[in-house]
XYZ file of C-alpha atoms in Angstrom:
353
model
C -27.816 8.014 19.904
C -25.161 6.973 17.281
C -21.661 8.324 17.698
C -20.425 10.547 14.908
C -17.089 9.556 13.756
C -14.586 11.236 11.049
C -12.442 9.195 8.966
C -9.854 11.724 7.152
C -7.644 10.040 4.533
C -6.830 10.487 0.770
C -9.349 9.097 -1.556
C -8.006 8.495 -4.495
C -8.269 5.223 -6.301
C -4.527 4.691 -6.657
C -4.139 5.103 -3.212
C -3.499 2.307 -0.787
C -4.586 4.524 2.227
C -7.940 4.782 0.572
C -8.551 1.178 0.607
C -7.724 0.975 4.295
C -10.274 3.986 4.656
C -12.743 1.953 2.756
C -12.313 -1.085 5.012
C -12.696 1.068 8.313
C -15.528 3.127 7.074
C -17.387 -0.366 6.407
C -16.529 -1.800 9.798
C -18.042 1.493 11.551
C -21.048 1.163 9.216
C -21.459 -2.301 10.173
C -21.323 -1.494 13.767
C -23.885 1.355 13.776
C -21.631 4.225 13.698
C -22.216 7.406 11.742
C -19.275 8.212 9.878
C -18.178 11.189 7.904
C -15.414 10.228 5.069
C -13.373 13.186 4.299
C -10.103 13.819 1.940
C -7.911 16.417 3.824
C -7.796 18.233 0.405
C -11.531 19.146 1.317
C -10.481 21.157 4.006
C -8.550 24.555 3.125
C -7.556 25.156 7.106
C -7.581 23.544 10.321
C -10.179 25.969 11.400
C -12.371 24.903 8.684
C -12.057 21.305 9.910
C -12.900 22.328 13.629
C -16.016 24.337 12.298
C -17.050 21.052 10.586
C -16.315 18.881 13.596
C -18.495 21.181 15.743
C -21.453 21.506 13.567
C -21.521 17.733 13.037
C -20.881 16.775 16.549
C -18.249 14.646 15.591
C -16.791 12.805 19.087
C -13.722 10.935 17.453
C -11.514 11.143 14.409
C -9.379 8.518 12.389
C -6.691 10.259 10.131
C -4.580 8.263 7.878
C -1.127 9.761 7.226
C 0.671 11.578 10.008
C 1.347 14.535 7.710
C -1.464 14.601 5.253
C -4.224 14.418 8.143
C -1.982 15.877 10.936
C -1.403 19.213 8.976
C -5.071 19.864 9.966
C -5.252 18.702 13.239
C -3.365 21.237 15.188
C -6.401 23.033 16.520
C -8.292 19.659 16.972
C -9.961 19.064 20.368
C -11.717 15.822 20.361
C -9.623 12.498 20.607
C -7.880 11.235 17.541
C -6.135 8.158 15.861
C -3.752 8.417 13.598
C -3.008 5.744 11.089
C 0.496 5.654 9.989
C 0.632 5.364 6.362
C 4.749 4.705 5.496
C 5.494 7.768 3.480
C 4.753 10.241 6.457
C 7.541 8.586 8.571
C 9.938 7.445 5.702
C 9.785 10.356 3.602
C 7.921 13.478 5.061
C 10.455 13.688 8.047
C 13.083 14.886 6.212
C 11.294 18.241 5.809
C 11.807 20.159 8.658
C 8.433 22.132 8.410
C 6.616 18.851 8.071
C 8.232 17.120 10.791
C 7.047 19.828 13.252
C 3.409 19.280 11.765
C 3.945 15.576 12.403
C 5.612 16.069 15.904
C 2.739 17.941 17.069
C -0.053 15.766 15.511
C 1.853 12.650 17.296
C 2.206 14.437 20.774
C -1.463 15.014 20.989
C -2.710 11.724 19.417
C -4.660 9.271 21.799
C -3.444 6.234 19.540
C -0.926 5.892 16.900
C -1.581 2.619 14.587
C 1.256 1.077 12.715
C 0.938 -1.840 10.341
C 3.946 -3.676 11.272
C 7.013 -3.772 13.562
C 9.358 -1.550 11.098
C 6.834 1.340 11.599
C 6.689 0.945 15.264
C 10.596 1.194 15.228
C 10.417 4.084 13.094
C 8.120 6.019 15.499
C 10.371 5.080 18.661
C 13.121 6.540 16.526
C 11.644 9.759 15.582
C 9.721 10.378 18.499
C 11.350 8.749 21.552
C 9.135 10.621 24.017
C 5.821 8.668 22.812
C 4.516 6.196 24.976
C 4.655 2.510 23.909
C 0.889 2.427 25.108
C 0.040 5.200 22.520
C 1.637 2.910 19.526
C -0.840 0.060 18.468
C -0.222 -2.464 15.609
C -2.863 -3.436 13.628
C -1.873 -5.683 10.628
C -3.437 -4.436 7.410
C -6.444 -6.766 6.077
C -6.359 -7.850 2.243
C -9.819 -8.318 0.744
C -9.519 -9.077 -3.222
C -12.326 -9.416 -5.784
C -10.834 -10.373 -9.034
C -13.117 -9.611 -12.285
C -13.209 -11.587 -15.585
C -10.527 -9.687 -17.036
C -7.807 -11.426 -18.968
C -4.608 -9.831 -18.858
C -3.078 -11.392 -21.730
C -6.039 -10.447 -24.152
C -5.605 -7.071 -22.975
C -2.195 -7.142 -23.849
C -2.547 -8.336 -27.255
C -5.571 -5.916 -28.081
C -3.243 -3.000 -27.118
C -0.547 -4.411 -29.058
C 2.060 -4.819 -26.341
C 2.254 -8.534 -27.287
C 2.237 -9.901 -30.705
C -1.377 -11.159 -31.666
C 0.023 -14.018 -33.120
C 2.444 -15.236 -30.196
C 1.429 -18.548 -28.418
C 0.832 -17.617 -24.556
C 1.206 -21.083 -23.254
C 4.931 -20.555 -22.218
C 4.609 -16.845 -21.180
C 5.535 -15.847 -17.763
C 4.101 -12.114 -16.875
C 6.141 -10.403 -14.243
C 3.532 -7.673 -12.920
C 4.358 -4.506 -10.948
C 1.356 -2.383 -9.382
C 1.714 1.034 -8.307
C 1.278 4.805 -8.927
C 3.980 6.161 -11.022
C 5.837 7.815 -8.531
C 9.541 8.355 -7.415
C 9.072 6.212 -4.315
C 7.757 3.029 -5.919
C 10.782 3.138 -8.230
C 8.986 1.532 -11.081
C 12.293 2.042 -13.327
C 14.435 -0.004 -10.852
C 14.259 -3.456 -12.643
C 13.131 -2.297 -16.165
C 16.587 -2.599 -17.744
C 17.274 -6.527 -16.362
C 13.645 -7.424 -17.345
C 14.347 -6.110 -20.600
C 17.732 -7.603 -20.955
C 16.139 -10.922 -19.808
C 13.310 -10.967 -22.223
C 16.330 -10.498 -25.101
C 17.402 -13.925 -23.672
C 13.800 -15.621 -23.352
C 11.262 -14.029 -25.225
C 8.519 -15.628 -23.037
C 9.680 -13.258 -20.109
C 7.443 -10.053 -19.751
C 7.444 -7.349 -17.409
C 3.964 -5.545 -17.033
C 3.990 -2.178 -14.999
C 0.182 -1.276 -14.077
C -0.409 2.255 -12.424
C -1.789 6.061 -12.851
C 0.547 8.994 -13.032
C 1.169 10.647 -9.742
C 4.068 12.720 -10.170
C 4.054 14.702 -13.379
C 8.159 15.070 -13.874
C 8.704 11.528 -12.761
C 5.929 10.298 -15.072
C 7.779 11.917 -18.182
C 11.192 10.429 -17.373
C 9.230 7.046 -16.653
C 7.800 7.053 -20.129
C 11.012 8.361 -21.770
C 12.856 5.541 -19.965
C 10.712 2.601 -20.973
C 10.217 3.391 -24.714
C 11.636 0.833 -26.750
C 12.409 -1.345 -24.150
C 11.740 -4.743 -25.550
C 9.469 -7.076 -22.810
C 8.371 -4.003 -20.777
C 4.487 -3.022 -21.241
C 2.916 -0.546 -19.527
C -0.467 0.047 -18.642
C -1.855 3.754 -17.082
C -4.023 1.921 -14.309
C -6.834 -0.347 -14.143
C -10.125 -0.620 -12.160
C -9.128 -2.641 -8.628
C -10.947 -5.577 -9.716
C -9.565 -5.832 -12.955
C -6.057 -5.298 -11.107
C -6.682 -8.159 -9.059
C -7.538 -10.234 -12.072
C -4.186 -9.262 -13.444
C -2.124 -10.205 -10.125
C -3.907 -13.437 -9.985
C -2.599 -14.185 -13.637
C 0.777 -13.202 -13.180
C 3.612 -15.701 -12.781
C 5.107 -13.445 -9.773
C 3.868 -10.125 -8.308
C 6.903 -7.799 -8.228
C 7.592 -4.941 -5.774
C 10.498 -2.413 -6.530
C 9.777 0.245 -3.626
C 12.074 2.675 -1.989
C 9.729 2.794 1.106
C 6.811 1.017 2.018
C 4.535 0.905 5.356
C 2.841 -2.378 4.246
C 2.145 -2.954 0.913
C -1.571 -3.893 0.112
C -0.286 -5.054 -3.259
C 1.866 -7.713 -1.882
C -0.832 -8.935 0.630
C -3.397 -9.194 -2.401
C -0.939 -11.117 -4.492
C -0.407 -13.443 -1.524
C -3.944 -13.947 -0.992
C -4.507 -14.334 -4.681
C -2.016 -17.123 -4.816
C 0.919 -15.358 -6.971
C 4.213 -15.629 -5.551
C 5.881 -12.132 -4.550
C 9.394 -10.995 -5.008
C 10.049 -8.030 -2.951
C 12.695 -5.313 -2.674
C 14.446 -6.069 0.986
C 13.464 -2.762 2.769
C 11.656 -2.355 6.198
C 7.819 -2.877 5.353
C 8.415 -5.391 2.958
C 10.519 -7.484 5.806
C 7.258 -7.208 7.890
C 5.252 -9.392 5.380
C 8.023 -11.557 3.238
C 9.722 -14.049 5.078
C 12.558 -15.046 2.565
C 11.966 -18.200 1.104
C 9.080 -18.846 2.877
C 6.158 -16.516 2.234
C 8.130 -15.094 -0.823
C 11.534 -13.897 -1.969
C 13.448 -10.654 -1.172
C 16.252 -9.090 -3.061
C 18.803 -6.295 -2.744
C 19.655 -5.392 -6.301
C 18.280 -5.739 -9.824
C 20.793 -8.514 -10.583
C 19.780 -10.360 -7.227
C 15.962 -10.002 -8.749
C 16.850 -11.588 -11.670
C 18.713 -14.687 -9.964
C 15.829 -15.233 -7.575
C 13.319 -15.002 -10.380
C 15.305 -17.444 -12.706
C 15.635 -19.910 -9.726
C 11.768 -19.862 -9.212
C 11.090 -20.317 -13.026
C 12.914 -23.542 -12.738
C 11.293 -25.127 -9.787
C 7.487 -25.908 -9.997
C 7.860 -27.114 -6.361
C 9.571 -23.965 -4.789
C 7.061 -21.994 -6.713
C 3.923 -23.935 -5.100
C 5.674 -23.716 -1.377
C 5.631 -20.087 -1.661
C 2.042 -19.944 -2.733
C 0.872 -21.864 0.172
C 3.252 -20.369 2.614
C 1.989 -16.833 1.903
C -1.761 -17.688 1.206
C -1.422 -19.451 4.799
C 0.145 -16.240 6.132
C -2.406 -13.798 5.009
C -5.327 -16.021 6.019
C -4.070 -16.381 9.545
C -2.675 -12.893 10.151
C -4.184 -10.246 8.126
C -7.946 -11.103 8.338
C -10.855 -8.536 8.084
C -12.291 -10.096 11.128
C -9.263 -9.471 13.129
C -8.573 -5.904 11.672
C -12.160 -4.850 12.739
C -12.361 -6.106 16.094
C -9.087 -4.180 16.711
C -10.052 -0.959 15.150
C -13.605 -1.064 16.706
C -11.687 -1.350 20.125
C -9.729 1.661 19.826
C -12.339 3.695 18.418
C -14.826 3.090 21.375
C -11.981 3.787 23.726
C -11.740 7.122 22.251
C -15.462 7.604 22.002
C -15.689 6.816 25.696
C -12.724 9.299 26.514
C -14.441 12.808 27.302
C -11.190 14.607 28.591
C -10.301 17.333 26.333
C -7.256 16.872 24.132
C -4.350 18.847 25.762
């Protein structure tokens, strides 16, 4: 008889959690598990979730994001695994009610999965009573499928770049993410526009959908009229992969990250990464080896200019990053580790206390 599992995660296409959920779902299907994939928004109350679990005889649940999934788990009486998203422990903990929800969910979890060492340390800081055997590190896998999309053609068609412009020497710095405060897409726009005025071959391309209404209005107002700064309001994932692959550099400017899937995608696609020096990014970017880190907008420009002037360094970063993701972030490793955890939970018949 097939074990019936539930995967509880935000499923919007702009969500990194959704990509993680899709990979895990496929692993489960490949190994003959029946899996119910649901967005937390589909359950108005924890009682509704419990009713669904009972009707469908679900034996184990995987929730992605300690708050968004955890808010529904207060009455859950089956074993569950929580995958830490990043914003849950880096942002939501500042709200007392959210912290109470997460504390209760963490206390009852069979396992908590973290993507990197910085998140493990964060868990220990917030909940020092959580046993180390409960926290399991599983590096995110990365799978890219770039389409035939041509970024420069798109930019010309939308009149974001002059149609008559010779593109031979153009260098595109690409940023990808939902337009929201924590991703801080405005952090570099002024310095990048200034650099474009110095060198008209430099362009800063921001790609991502609106996620926070008020911030989105500020974002559009702030980039309006900025020379060299172009905004694309989201692309399908395969076109996004193509855009990253065609970039000169992939840029991260987030205030907080769990583990940036877009950084891993850029590494796999052969595009050097320059990331903000924050926990999460430092788990995957080794400065001057697998990528570059910066602390301020001025640091970013300095590092980027050095990279534009050294094809040797550029090539070394590409090769080291690709080697890193191939060895550490493989789908095969991720699949084996999740399946081991899930099988342990399915075999665990003890009620959750």
